[in-house]
mmCIF file of C-alpha atoms in Angstrom:
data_model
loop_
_atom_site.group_PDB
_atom_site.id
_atom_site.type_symbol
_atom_site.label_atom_id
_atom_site.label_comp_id
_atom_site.label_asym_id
_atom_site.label_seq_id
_atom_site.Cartn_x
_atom_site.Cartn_y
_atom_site.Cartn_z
ATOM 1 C CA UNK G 1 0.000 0.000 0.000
ATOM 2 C CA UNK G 2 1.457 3.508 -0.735
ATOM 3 C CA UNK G 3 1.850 5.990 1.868
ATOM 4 C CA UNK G 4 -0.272 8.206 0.020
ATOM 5 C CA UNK G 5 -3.260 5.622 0.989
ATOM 6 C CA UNK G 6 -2.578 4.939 4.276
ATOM 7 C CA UNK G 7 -5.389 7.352 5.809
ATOM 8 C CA UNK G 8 -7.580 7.007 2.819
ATOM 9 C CA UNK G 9 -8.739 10.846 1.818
ATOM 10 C CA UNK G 10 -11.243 12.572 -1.476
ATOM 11 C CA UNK G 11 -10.805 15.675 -2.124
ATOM 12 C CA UNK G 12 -12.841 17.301 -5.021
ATOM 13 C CA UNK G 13 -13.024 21.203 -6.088
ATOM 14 C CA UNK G 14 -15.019 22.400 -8.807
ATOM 15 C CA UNK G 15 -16.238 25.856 -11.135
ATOM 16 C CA UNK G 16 -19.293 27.302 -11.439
ATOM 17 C CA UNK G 17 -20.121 30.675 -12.629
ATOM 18 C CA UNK G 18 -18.283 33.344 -10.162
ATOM 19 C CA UNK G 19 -18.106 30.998 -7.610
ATOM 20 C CA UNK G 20 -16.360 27.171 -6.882
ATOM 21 C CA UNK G 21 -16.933 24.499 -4.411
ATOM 22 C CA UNK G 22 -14.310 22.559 -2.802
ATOM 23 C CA UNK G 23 -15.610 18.886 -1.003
ATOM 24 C CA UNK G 24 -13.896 15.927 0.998
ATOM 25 C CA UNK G 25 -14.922 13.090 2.709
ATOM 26 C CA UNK G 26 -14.500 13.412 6.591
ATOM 27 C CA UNK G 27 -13.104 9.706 7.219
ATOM 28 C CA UNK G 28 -10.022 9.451 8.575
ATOM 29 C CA UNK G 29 -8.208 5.704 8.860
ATOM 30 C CA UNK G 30 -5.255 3.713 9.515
ATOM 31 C CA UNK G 31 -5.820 1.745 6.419
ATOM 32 C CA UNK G 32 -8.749 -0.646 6.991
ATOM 33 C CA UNK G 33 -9.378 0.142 10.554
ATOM 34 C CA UNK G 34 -11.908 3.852 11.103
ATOM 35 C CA UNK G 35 -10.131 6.170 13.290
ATOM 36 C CA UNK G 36 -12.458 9.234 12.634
ATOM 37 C CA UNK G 37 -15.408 10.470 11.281
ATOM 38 C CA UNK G 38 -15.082 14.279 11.355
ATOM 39 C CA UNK G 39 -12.055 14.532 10.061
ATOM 40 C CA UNK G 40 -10.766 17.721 8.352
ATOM 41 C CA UNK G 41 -9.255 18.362 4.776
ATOM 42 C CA UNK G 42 -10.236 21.312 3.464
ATOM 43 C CA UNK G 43 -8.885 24.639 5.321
ATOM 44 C CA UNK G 44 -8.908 28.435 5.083
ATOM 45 C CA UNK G 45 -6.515 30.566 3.926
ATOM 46 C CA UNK G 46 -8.789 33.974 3.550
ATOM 47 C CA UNK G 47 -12.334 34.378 2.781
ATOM 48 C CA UNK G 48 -11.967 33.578 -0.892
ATOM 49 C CA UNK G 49 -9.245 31.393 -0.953
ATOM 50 C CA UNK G 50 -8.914 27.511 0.372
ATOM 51 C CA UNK G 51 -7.038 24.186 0.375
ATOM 52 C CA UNK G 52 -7.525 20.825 0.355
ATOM 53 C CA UNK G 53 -4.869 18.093 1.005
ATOM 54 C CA UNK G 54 -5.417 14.882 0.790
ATOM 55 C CA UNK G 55 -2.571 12.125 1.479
ATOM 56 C CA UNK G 56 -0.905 11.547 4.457
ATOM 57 C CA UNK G 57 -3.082 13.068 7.060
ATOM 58 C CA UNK G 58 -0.092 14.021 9.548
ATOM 59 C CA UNK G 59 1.798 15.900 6.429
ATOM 60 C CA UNK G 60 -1.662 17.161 5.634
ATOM 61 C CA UNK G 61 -2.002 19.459 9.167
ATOM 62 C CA UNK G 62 1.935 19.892 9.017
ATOM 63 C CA UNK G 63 1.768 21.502 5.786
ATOM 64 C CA UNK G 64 -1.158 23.709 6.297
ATOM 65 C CA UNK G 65 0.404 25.067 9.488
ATOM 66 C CA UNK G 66 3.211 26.290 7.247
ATOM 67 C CA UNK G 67 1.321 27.790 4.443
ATOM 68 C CA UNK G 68 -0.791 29.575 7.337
ATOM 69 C CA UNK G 69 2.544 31.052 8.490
ATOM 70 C CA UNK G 70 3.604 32.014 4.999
ATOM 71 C CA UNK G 71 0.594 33.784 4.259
ATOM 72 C CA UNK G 72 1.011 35.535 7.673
ATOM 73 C CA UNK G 73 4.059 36.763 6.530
ATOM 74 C CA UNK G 74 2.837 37.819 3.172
ATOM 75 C CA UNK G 75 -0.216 39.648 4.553
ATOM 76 C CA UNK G 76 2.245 41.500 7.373
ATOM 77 C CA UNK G 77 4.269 42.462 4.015
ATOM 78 C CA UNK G 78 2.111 43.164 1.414
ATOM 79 C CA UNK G 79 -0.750 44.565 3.652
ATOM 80 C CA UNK G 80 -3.265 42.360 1.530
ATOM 81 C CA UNK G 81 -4.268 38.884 0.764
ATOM 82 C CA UNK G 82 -2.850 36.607 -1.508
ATOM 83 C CA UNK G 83 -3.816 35.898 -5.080
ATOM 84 C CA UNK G 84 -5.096 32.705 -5.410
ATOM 85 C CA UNK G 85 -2.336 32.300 -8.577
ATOM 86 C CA UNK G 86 0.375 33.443 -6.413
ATOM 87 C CA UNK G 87 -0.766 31.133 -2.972
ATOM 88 C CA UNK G 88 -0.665 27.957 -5.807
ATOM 89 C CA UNK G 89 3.019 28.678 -6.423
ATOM 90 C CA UNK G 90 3.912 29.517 -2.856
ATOM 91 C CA UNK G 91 2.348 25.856 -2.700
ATOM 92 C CA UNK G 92 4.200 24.717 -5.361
ATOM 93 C CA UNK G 93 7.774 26.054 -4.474
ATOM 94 C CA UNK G 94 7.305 24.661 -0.247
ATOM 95 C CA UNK G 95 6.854 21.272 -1.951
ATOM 96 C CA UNK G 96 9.499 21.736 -4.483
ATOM 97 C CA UNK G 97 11.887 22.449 -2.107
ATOM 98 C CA UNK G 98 11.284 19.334 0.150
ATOM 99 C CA UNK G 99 11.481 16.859 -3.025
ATOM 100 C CA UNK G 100 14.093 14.369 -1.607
ATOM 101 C CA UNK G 101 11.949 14.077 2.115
ATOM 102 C CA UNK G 102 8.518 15.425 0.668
ATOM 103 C CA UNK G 103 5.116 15.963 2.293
ATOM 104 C CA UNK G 104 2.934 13.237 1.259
ATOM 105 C CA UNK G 105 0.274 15.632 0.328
ATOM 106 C CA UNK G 106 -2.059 16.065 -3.108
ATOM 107 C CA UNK G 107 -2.921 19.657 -2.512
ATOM 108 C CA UNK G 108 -5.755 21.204 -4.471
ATOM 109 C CA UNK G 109 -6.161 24.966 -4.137
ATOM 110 C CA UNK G 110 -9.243 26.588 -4.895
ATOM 111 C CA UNK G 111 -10.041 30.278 -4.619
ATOM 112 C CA UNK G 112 -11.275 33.375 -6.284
ATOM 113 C CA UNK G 113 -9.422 36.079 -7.641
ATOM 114 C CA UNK G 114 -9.547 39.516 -9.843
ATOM 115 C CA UNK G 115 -12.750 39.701 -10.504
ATOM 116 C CA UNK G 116 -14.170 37.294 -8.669
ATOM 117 C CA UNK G 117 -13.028 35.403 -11.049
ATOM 118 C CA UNK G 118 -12.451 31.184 -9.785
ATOM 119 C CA UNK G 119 -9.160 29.663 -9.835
ATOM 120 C CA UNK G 120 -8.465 25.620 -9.163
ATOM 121 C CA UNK G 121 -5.563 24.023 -9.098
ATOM 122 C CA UNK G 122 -4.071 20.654 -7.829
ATOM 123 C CA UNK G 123 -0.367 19.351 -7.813
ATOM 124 C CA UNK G 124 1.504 16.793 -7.022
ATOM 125 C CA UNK G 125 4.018 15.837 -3.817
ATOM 126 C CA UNK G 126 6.861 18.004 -5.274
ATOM 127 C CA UNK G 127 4.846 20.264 -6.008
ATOM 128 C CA UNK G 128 3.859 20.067 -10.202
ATOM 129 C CA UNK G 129 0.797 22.041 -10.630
ATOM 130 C CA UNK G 130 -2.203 20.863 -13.179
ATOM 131 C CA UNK G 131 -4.280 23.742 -13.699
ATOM 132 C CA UNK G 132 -8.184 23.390 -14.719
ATOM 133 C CA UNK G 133 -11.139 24.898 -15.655
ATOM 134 C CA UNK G 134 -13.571 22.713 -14.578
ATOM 135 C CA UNK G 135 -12.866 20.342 -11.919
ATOM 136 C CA UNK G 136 -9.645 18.829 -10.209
ATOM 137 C CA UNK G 137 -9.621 15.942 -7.520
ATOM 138 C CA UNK G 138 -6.952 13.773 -5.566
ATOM 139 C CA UNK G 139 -6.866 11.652 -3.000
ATOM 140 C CA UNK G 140 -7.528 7.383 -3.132
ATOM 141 C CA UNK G 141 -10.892 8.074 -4.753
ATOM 142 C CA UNK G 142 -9.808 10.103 -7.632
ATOM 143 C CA UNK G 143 -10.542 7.672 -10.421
ATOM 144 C CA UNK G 144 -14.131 7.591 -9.153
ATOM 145 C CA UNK G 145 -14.450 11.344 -9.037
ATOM 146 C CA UNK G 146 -12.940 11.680 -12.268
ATOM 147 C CA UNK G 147 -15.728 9.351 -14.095
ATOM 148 C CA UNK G 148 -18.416 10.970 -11.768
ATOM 149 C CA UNK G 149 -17.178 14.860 -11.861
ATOM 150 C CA UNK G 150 -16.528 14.061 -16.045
ATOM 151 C CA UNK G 151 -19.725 12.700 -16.503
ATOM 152 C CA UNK G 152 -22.000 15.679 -13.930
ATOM 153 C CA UNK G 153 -20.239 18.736 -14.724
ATOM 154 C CA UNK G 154 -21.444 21.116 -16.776
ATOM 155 C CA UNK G 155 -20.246 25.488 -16.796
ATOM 156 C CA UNK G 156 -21.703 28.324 -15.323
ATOM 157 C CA UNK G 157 -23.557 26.692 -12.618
ATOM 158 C CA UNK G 158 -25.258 28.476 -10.106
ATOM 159 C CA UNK G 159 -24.028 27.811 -6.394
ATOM 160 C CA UNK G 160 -26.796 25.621 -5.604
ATOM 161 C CA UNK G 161 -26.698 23.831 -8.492
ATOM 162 C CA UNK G 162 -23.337 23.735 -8.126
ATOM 163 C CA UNK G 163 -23.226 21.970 -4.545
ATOM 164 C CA UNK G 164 -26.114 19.707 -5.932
ATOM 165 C CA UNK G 165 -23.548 18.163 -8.482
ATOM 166 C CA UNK G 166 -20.286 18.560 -6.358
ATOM 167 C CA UNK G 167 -22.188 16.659 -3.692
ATOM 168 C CA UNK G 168 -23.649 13.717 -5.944
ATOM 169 C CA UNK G 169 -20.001 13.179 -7.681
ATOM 170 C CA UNK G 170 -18.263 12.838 -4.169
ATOM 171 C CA UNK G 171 -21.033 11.014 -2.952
ATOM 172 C CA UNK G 172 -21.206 7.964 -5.567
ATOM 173 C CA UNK G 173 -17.057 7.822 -5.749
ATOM 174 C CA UNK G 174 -16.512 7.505 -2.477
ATOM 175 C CA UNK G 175 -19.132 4.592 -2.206
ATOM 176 C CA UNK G 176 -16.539 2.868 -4.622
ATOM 177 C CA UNK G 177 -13.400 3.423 -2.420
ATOM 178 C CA UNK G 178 -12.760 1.868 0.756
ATOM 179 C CA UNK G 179 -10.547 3.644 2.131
ATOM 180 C CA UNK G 180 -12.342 7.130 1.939
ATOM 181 C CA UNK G 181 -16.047 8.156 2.821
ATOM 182 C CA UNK G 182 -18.066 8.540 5.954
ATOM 183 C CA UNK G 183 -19.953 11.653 4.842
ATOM 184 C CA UNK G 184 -18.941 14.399 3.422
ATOM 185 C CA UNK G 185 -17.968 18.362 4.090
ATOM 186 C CA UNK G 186 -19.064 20.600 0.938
ATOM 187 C CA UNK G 187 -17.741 24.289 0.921
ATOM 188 C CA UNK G 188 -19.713 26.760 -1.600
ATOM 189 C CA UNK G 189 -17.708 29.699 -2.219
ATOM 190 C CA UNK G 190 -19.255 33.086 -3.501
ATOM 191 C CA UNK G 191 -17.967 36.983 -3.848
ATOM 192 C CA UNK G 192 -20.477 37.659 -1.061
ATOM 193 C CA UNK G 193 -20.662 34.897 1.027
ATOM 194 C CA UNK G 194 -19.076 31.535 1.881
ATOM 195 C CA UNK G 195 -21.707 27.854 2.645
ATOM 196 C CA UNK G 196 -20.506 24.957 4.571
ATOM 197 C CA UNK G 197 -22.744 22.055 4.785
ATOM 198 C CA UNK G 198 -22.130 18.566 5.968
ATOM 199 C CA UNK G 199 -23.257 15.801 3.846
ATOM 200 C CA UNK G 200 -24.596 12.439 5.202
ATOM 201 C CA UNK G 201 -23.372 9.384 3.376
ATOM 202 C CA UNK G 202 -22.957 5.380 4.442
ATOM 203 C CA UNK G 203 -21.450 4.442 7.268
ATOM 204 C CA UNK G 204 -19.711 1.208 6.468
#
């Protein structure tokens, strides 16, 4: 089993039309065996701007505590918040940086910038970035949320539509993984206002 797997994780963000949505399961494991249910992935960076790591789930809360301090340092400097373009290759160059010991963490980054305008983005360990337009997931259920993201997505949703869809895709992959599930936590993401809801799944 790779390390990557070892705690199980979905992470899923996706586009709509001036707005995204960024989902995970809330399982956390030691492979087979439950550990938690209410386990969190995604996290806040500013009001329009969040991540989601899936992976190892101790490199996972390492990591964000060091992004949290970069931005600190950023926003003490530049007296604003970062770009979502410019948080991606902070992201990016942390990882980089750490190839030869690196964070077992799948980041996606999700956030909106000029214009309210929405940015995703996932990368690998080291830190390559795949930029999208539509959707991005990672995480031991990505082949499922590929098929069922591919297959439900359509532009310029509307937010509700939008968690409607993001929901139903992270719902039916993570039935076909075992090693993620047990719910999920949806974040809708809007120039005006930001929607967490918790979403019931199976409990097996």
């Amino acid at each position: 089993m790779s390390i990557f797997e070892y705690n199980g994780s979905a992470v899923v963000a996706m586009v709509g039309k001036n707005c995204f949505a960024i989902a995970s399961d809330r399982r956390l494991g030691v492979q087979l065996q439950t550990i938690a249910t209410d386990f969190q992935r995604v996290f806040k960076v500013h009001d329009k701007l969040y991540v989601g790591l899936s992976g190892l789930a101790t490199d996972a809360q390492t990591l964000y505590q060091r992004l949290v301090f970069r931005h600190k340092l950023y926003q003490l400097r530049e007296e604003r918040d970062m770009k979502p373009e410019t948080f991606a290759s902070l992201v990016s160059a942390l990882l980089y940086e750490k190839r030869f010991g690196p964070y077992f963490c799948q980041p996606i980054i999700a956030g909106l910038g000029d214009n309210n305008e929405p940015f995703i983005c996932t990368m690998d360990c080291i830190g390559a970035k795949e930029l999208a337009k539509d959707f991005v997931v990672s995480g031991t259920a990505s082949e499922s949320l590929y098929g069922a993201c591919e297959s439900m997505y359509k532009p310029n949703m509307e937010p509700e539509e939008l968690f409607e869809t993001v929901s139903q895709a992270l719902m039916a992959s993570v039935d076909r993984d075992c090693l993620s599930g047990w719910g999920g936590y949806v974040l809708i993401v809007t120039p005006t206002e930001v929607q967490e809801r918790v979403v019931k799944g199976r409990m097996d």
